CSV table of C-alpha atoms and ligand atoms in Angstrom, one decimal:
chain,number,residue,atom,x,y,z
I,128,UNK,CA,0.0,0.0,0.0
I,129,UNK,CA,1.1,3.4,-0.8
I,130,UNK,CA,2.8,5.6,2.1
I,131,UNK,CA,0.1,8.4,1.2
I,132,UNK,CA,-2.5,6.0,1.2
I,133,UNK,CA,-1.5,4.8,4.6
I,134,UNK,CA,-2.0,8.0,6.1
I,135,UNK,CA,-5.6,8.8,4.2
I,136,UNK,CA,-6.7,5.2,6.2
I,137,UNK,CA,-4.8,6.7,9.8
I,138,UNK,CA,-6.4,10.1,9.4
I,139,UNK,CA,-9.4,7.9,9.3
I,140,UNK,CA,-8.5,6.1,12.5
I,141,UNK,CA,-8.2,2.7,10.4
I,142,UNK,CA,-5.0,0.7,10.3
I,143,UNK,CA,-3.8,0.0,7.1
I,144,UNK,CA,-2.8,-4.2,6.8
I,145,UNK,CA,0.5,-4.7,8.3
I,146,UNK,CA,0.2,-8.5,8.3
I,147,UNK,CA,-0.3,-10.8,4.7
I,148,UNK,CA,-1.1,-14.8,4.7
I,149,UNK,CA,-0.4,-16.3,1.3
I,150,UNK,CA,-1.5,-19.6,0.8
I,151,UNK,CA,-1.9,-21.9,-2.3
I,152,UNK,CA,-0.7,-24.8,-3.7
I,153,UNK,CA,3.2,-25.0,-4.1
I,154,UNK,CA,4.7,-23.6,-7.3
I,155,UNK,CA,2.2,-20.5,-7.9
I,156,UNK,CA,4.7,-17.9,-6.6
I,157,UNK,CA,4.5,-17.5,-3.1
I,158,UNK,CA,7.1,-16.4,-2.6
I,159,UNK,CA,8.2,-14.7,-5.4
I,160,UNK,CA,5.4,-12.1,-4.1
I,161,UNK,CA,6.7,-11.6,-1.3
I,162,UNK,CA,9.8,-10.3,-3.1
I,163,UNK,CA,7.7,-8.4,-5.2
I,164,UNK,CA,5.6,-6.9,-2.2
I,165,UNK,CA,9.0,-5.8,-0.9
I,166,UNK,CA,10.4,-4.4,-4.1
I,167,UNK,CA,7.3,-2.3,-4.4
I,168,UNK,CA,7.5,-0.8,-1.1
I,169,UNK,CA,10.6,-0.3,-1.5
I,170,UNK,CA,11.4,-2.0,1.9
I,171,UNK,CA,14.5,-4.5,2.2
I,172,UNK,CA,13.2,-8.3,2.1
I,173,UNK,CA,14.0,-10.5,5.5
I,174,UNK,CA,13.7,-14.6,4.6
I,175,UNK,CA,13.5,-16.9,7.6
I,176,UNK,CA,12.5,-20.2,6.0
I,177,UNK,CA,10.8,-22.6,8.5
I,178,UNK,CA,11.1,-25.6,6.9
I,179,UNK,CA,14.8,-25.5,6.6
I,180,UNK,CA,14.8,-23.4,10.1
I,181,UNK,CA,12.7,-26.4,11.9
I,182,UNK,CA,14.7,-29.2,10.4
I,183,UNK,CA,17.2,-28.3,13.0
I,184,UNK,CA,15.6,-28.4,16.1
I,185,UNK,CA,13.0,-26.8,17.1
I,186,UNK,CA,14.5,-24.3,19.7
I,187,UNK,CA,16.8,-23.0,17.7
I,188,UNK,CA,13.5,-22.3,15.4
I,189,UNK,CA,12.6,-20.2,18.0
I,190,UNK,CA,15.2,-18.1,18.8
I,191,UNK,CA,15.7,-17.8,15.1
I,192,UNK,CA,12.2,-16.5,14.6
I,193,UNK,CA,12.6,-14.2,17.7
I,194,UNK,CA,15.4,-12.7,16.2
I,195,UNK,CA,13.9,-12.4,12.9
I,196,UNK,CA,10.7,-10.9,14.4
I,197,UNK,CA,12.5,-8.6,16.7
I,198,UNK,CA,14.8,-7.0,13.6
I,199,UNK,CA,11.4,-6.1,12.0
I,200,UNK,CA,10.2,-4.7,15.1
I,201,UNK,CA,13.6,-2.8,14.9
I,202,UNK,CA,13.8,-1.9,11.3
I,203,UNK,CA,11.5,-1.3,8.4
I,204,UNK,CA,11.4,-4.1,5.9
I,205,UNK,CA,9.2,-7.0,4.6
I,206,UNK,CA,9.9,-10.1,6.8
I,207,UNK,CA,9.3,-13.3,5.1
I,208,UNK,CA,7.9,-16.2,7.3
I,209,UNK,CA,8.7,-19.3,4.3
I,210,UNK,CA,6.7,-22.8,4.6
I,211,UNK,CA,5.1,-21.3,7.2
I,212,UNK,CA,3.4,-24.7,7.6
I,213,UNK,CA,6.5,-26.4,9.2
I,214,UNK,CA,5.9,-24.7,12.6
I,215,UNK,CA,2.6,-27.0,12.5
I,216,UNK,CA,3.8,-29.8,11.2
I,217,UNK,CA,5.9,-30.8,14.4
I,218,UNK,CA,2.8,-30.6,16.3
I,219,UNK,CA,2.9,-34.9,16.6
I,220,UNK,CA,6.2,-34.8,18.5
I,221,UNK,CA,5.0,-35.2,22.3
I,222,UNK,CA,8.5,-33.9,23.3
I,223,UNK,CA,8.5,-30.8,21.5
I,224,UNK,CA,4.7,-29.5,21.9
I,225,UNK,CA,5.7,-27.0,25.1
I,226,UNK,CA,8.5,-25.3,22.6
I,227,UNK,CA,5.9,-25.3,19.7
I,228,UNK,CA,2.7,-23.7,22.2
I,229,UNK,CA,5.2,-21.3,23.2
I,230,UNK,CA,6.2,-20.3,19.3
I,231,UNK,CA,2.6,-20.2,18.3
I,232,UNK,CA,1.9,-17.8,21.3
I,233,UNK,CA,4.8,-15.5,20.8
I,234,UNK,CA,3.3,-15.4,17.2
I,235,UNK,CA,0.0,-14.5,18.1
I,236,UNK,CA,1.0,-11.8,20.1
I,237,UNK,CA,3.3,-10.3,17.3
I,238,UNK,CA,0.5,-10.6,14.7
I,239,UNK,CA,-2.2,-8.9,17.3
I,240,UNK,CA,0.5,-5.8,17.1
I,241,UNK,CA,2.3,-5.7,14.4
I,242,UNK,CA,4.9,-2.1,13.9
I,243,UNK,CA,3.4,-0.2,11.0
I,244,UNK,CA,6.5,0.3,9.3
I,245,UNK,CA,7.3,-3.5,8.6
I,246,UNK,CA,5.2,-5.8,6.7
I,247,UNK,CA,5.2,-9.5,7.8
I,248,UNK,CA,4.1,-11.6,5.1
I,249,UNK,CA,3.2,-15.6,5.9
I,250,UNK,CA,3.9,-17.7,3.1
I,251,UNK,CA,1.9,-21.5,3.3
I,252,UNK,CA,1.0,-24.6,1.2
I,253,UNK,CA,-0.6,-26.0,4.1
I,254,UNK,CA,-2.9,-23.5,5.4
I,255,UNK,CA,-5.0,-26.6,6.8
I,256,UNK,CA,-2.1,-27.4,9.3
I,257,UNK,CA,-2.1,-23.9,10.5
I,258,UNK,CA,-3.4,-22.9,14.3
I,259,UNK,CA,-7.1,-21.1,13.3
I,260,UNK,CA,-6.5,-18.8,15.8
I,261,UNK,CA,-3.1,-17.9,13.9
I,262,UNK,CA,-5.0,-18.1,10.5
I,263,UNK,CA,-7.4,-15.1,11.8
I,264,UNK,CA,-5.3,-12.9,13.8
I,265,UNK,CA,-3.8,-11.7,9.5
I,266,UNK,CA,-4.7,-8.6,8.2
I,267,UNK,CA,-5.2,-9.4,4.9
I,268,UNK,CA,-5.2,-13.2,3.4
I,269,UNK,CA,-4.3,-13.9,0.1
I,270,UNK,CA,-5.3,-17.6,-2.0
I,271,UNK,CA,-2.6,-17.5,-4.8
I,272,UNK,CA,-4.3,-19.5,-7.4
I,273,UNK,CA,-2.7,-21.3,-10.4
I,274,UNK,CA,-1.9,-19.6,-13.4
I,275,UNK,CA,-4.8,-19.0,-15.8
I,276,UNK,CA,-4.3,-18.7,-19.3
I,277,UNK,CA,-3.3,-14.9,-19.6
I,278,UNK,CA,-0.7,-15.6,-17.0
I,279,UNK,CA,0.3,-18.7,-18.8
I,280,UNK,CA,1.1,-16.9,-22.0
I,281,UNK,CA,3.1,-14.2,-20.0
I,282,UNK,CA,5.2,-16.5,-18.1
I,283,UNK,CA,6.2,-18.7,-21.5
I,284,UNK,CA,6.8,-15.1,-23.5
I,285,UNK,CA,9.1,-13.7,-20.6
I,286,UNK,CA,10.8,-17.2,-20.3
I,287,UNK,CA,11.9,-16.8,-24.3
I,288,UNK,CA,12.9,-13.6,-23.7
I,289,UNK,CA,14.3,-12.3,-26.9
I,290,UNK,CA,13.4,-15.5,-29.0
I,291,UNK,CA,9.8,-14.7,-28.9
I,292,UNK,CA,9.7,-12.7,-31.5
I,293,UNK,CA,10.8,-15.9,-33.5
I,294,UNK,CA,8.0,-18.5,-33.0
I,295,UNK,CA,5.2,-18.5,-34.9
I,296,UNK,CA,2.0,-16.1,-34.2
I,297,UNK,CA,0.1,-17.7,-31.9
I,298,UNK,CA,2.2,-20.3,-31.3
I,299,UNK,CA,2.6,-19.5,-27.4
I,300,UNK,CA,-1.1,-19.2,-26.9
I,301,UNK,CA,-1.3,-22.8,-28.2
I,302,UNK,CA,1.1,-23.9,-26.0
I,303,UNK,CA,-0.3,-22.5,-22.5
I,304,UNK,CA,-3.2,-24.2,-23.4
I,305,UNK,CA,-1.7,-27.7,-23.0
I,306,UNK,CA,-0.5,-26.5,-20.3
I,307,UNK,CA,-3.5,-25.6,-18.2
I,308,UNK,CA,-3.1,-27.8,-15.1
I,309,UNK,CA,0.8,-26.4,-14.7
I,310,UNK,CA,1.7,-24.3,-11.8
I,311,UNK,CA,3.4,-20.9,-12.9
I,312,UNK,CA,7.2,-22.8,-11.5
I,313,UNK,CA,6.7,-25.8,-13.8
I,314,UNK,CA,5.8,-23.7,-17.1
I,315,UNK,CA,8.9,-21.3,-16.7
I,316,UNK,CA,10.8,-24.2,-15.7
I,317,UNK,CA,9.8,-26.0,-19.0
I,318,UNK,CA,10.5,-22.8,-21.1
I,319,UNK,CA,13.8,-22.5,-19.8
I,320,UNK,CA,14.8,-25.7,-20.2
I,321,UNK,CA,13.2,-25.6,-24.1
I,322,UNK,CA,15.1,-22.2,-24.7
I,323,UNK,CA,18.2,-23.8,-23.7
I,324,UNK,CA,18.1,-26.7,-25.3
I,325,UNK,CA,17.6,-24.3,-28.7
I,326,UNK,CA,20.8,-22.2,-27.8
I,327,UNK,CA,23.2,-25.1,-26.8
I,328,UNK,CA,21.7,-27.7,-29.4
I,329,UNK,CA,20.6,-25.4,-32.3
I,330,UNK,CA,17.5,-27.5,-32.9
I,331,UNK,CA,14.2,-25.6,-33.9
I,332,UNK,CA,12.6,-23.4,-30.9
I,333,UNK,CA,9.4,-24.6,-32.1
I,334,UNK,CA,10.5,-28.1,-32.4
I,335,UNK,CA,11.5,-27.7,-28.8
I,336,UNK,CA,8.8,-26.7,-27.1
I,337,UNK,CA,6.7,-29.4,-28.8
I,338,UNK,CA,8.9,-32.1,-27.7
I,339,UNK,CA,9.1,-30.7,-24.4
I,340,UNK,CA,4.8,-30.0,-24.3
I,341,UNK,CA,3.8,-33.6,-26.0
I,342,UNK,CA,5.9,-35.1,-22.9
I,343,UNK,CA,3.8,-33.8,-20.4
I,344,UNK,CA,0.0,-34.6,-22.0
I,345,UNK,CA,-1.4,-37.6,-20.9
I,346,UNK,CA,-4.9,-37.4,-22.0
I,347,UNK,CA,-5.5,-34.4,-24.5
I,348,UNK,CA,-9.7,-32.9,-25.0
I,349,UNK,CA,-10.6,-32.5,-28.1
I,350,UNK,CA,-9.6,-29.2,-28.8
I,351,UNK,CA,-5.8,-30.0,-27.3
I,352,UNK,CA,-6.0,-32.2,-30.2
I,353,UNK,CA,-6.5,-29.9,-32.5
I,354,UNK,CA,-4.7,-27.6,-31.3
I,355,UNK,CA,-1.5,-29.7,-31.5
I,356,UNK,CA,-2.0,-31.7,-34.4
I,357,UNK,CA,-2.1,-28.4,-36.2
I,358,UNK,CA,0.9,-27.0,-34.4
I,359,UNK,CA,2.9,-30.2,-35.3
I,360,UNK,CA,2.0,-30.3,-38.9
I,361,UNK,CA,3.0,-26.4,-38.9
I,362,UNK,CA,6.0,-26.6,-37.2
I,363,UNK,CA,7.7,-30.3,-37.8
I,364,UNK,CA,7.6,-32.9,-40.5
I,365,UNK,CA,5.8,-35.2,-39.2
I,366,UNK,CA,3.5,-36.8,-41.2
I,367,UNK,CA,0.0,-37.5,-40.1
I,368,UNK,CA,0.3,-40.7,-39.2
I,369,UNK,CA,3.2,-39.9,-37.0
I,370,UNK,CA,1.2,-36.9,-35.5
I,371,UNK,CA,-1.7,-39.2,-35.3
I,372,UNK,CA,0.6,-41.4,-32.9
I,373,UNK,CA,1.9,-38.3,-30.6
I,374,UNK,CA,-1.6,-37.3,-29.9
I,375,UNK,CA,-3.3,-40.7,-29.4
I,376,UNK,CA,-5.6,-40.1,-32.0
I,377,UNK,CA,-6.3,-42.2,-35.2
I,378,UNK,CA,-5.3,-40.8,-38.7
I,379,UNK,CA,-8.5,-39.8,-39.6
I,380,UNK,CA,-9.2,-37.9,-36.6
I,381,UNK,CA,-6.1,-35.7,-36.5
I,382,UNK,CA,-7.2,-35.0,-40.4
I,383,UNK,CA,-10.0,-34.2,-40.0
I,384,UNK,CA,-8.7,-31.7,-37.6
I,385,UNK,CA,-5.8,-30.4,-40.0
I,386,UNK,CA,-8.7,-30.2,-43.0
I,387,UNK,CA,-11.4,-28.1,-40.9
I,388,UNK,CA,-8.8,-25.5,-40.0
I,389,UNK,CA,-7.3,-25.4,-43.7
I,390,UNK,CA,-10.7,-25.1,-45.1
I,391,UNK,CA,-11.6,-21.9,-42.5
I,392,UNK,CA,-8.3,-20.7,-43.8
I,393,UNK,CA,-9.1,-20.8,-47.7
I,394,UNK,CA,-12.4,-19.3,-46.9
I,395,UNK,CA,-11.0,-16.6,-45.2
I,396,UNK,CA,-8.0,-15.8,-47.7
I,397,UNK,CA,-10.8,-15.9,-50.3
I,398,UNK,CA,-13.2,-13.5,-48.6
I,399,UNK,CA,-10.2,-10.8,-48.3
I,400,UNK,CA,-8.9,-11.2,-51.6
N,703,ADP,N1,2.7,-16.6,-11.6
N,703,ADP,C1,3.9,-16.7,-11.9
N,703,ADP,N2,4.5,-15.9,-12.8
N,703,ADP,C2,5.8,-16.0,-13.2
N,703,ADP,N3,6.6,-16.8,-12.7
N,703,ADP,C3,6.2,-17.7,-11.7
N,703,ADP,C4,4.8,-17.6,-11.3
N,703,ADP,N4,4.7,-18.6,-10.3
N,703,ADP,C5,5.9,-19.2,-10.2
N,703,ADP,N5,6.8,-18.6,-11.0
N,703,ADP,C6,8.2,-19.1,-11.2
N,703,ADP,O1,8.4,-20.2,-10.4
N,703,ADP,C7,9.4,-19.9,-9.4
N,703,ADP,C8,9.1,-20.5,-8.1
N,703,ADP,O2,7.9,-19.9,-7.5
N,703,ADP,P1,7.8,-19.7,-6.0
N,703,ADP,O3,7.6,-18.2,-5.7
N,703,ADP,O4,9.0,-20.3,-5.3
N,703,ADP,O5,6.5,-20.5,-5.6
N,703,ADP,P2,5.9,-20.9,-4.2
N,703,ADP,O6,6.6,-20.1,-3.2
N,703,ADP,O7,4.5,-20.6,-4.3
N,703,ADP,O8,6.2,-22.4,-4.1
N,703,ADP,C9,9.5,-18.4,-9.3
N,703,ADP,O9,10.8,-17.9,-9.0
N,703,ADP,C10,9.1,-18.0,-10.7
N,703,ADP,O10,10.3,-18.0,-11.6
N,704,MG,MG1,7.9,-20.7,-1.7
């Protein structure tokens, strides 16, 4: 939130939100947020991660979060709590529950008064395993969803960077549509490792992200179908049958698909000319 804004919701006797709970499923950019969220406020970013903190032992977790906790209190900056979750997940062990009651206490009385000139930001893919009482004592809590297909197209076209320009128009639209169950970390993963594989190996860009896209369908809906069959046949040699084999589909099928789009195509060439 903006500094000016801040003071329009004080003048107002309203606190703006001090403390942010992001949870969703691993992969959708937590955590890359948070960074953001910092780099926006133009606050320095603090990272305490809790899994690796808690792998330790859990006392140490402690005084590692006290620290952390009490530098914010000390200094402006965005304090990352990572894998939040992990301070839950020890709950089981009998011999560690008066240390973890303790930690979840000292944490509830931070979040009830947070300094106004940090930001503490909770990051979580287990929001289940979290104390409620924790869960509600946040300002502001956000569900980071997966990527839809906007997002998608954004996150291949920034992976390619410069080579974007190269592929074929629409090309990347096609492809973030097979890749609609992907969480945001597994598509720029993929892109990278495509883009590299066309800078060390020379092969095709295209060619590249097919291979690297027909991998990772299982089951393709009709339209995937079509939507690949005619991104194959414009972008490899492949013949149909081939093509027919990568998508699951019999020859016919995939021709019929490569026919209906030509067909629309001839129409509409013939209706501009
Ligand atoms: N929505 C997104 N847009 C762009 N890149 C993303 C997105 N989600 C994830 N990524 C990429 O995946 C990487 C890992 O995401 P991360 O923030 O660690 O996810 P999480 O913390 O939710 O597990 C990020 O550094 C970024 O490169
Ligand atoms: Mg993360």
């Amino acid at each position: 939130m903006e500094r000016a804004e801040c003071e329009k919701l004080l003048k107002e006797g309203f606190a703006p939100p001090r403390t942010l709970l992001l949870k969703g499923m691993p992969g959708t950019g937590k955590t890359m947020l948070a960074k953001w969220i910092a780099h926006k406020l133009g606050l320095p970013l603090v990272v305490l991660d809790l899994a690796t903190a808690i792998s330790s032992f859990l006392g140490k977790t402690g005084s590692n979060l006290r620290r952390s906790l009490d530098y914010a209190r000390a200094t402006p900056c965005v304090l990352l709590l990572d894998e939040f979750d992990a301070i839950a997940k020890r709950r089981d062990d009998a011999t560690e529950v008066g240390e973890l009651k303790r930690i979840v206490n000292v944490l509830l009385k931070e979040l009830e008064d947070w300094p106004l000139h940090s930001v503490l930001v909770a990051a979580t893919n287990h929001p289940e395993l979290l104390d409620p009482a924790i869960h509600r004592r946040f300002d502001v809590v956000v569900e980071v969803l997966l990527p839809g297909q906007a997002e998608r197209e954004s996150i291949l076209d920034r992976a390619c960077g410069r080579f974007a320009v190269t592929l074929p128009h629409g090309f990347l639209v096609a492809i973030a549509r097979c890749l609609d169950e992907c969480n945001g970390s597994e598509i720029d993963t993929l892109a990278q490792s495509v883009v590299r594989r066309h800078v060390i190996e020379g092969e095709d860009l295209t060619r590249c992200f097919v291979d690297a896209v027909v991998f990772r369908l299982p089951r393709l809906r009709k339209e995937e179908v079509a939507v690949l069959s005619r991104m194959l046949k414009e972008t490899t040699d492949l013949t149909v049958r081939e093509i027919a084999q990568v998508v699951g589909k019999s020859s016919s099928a995939v021709q019929y698909q490569l026919t209906k789009k030509n067909t629309k195509r001839i129409s509409r060439r013939k209706s501009h000319a």
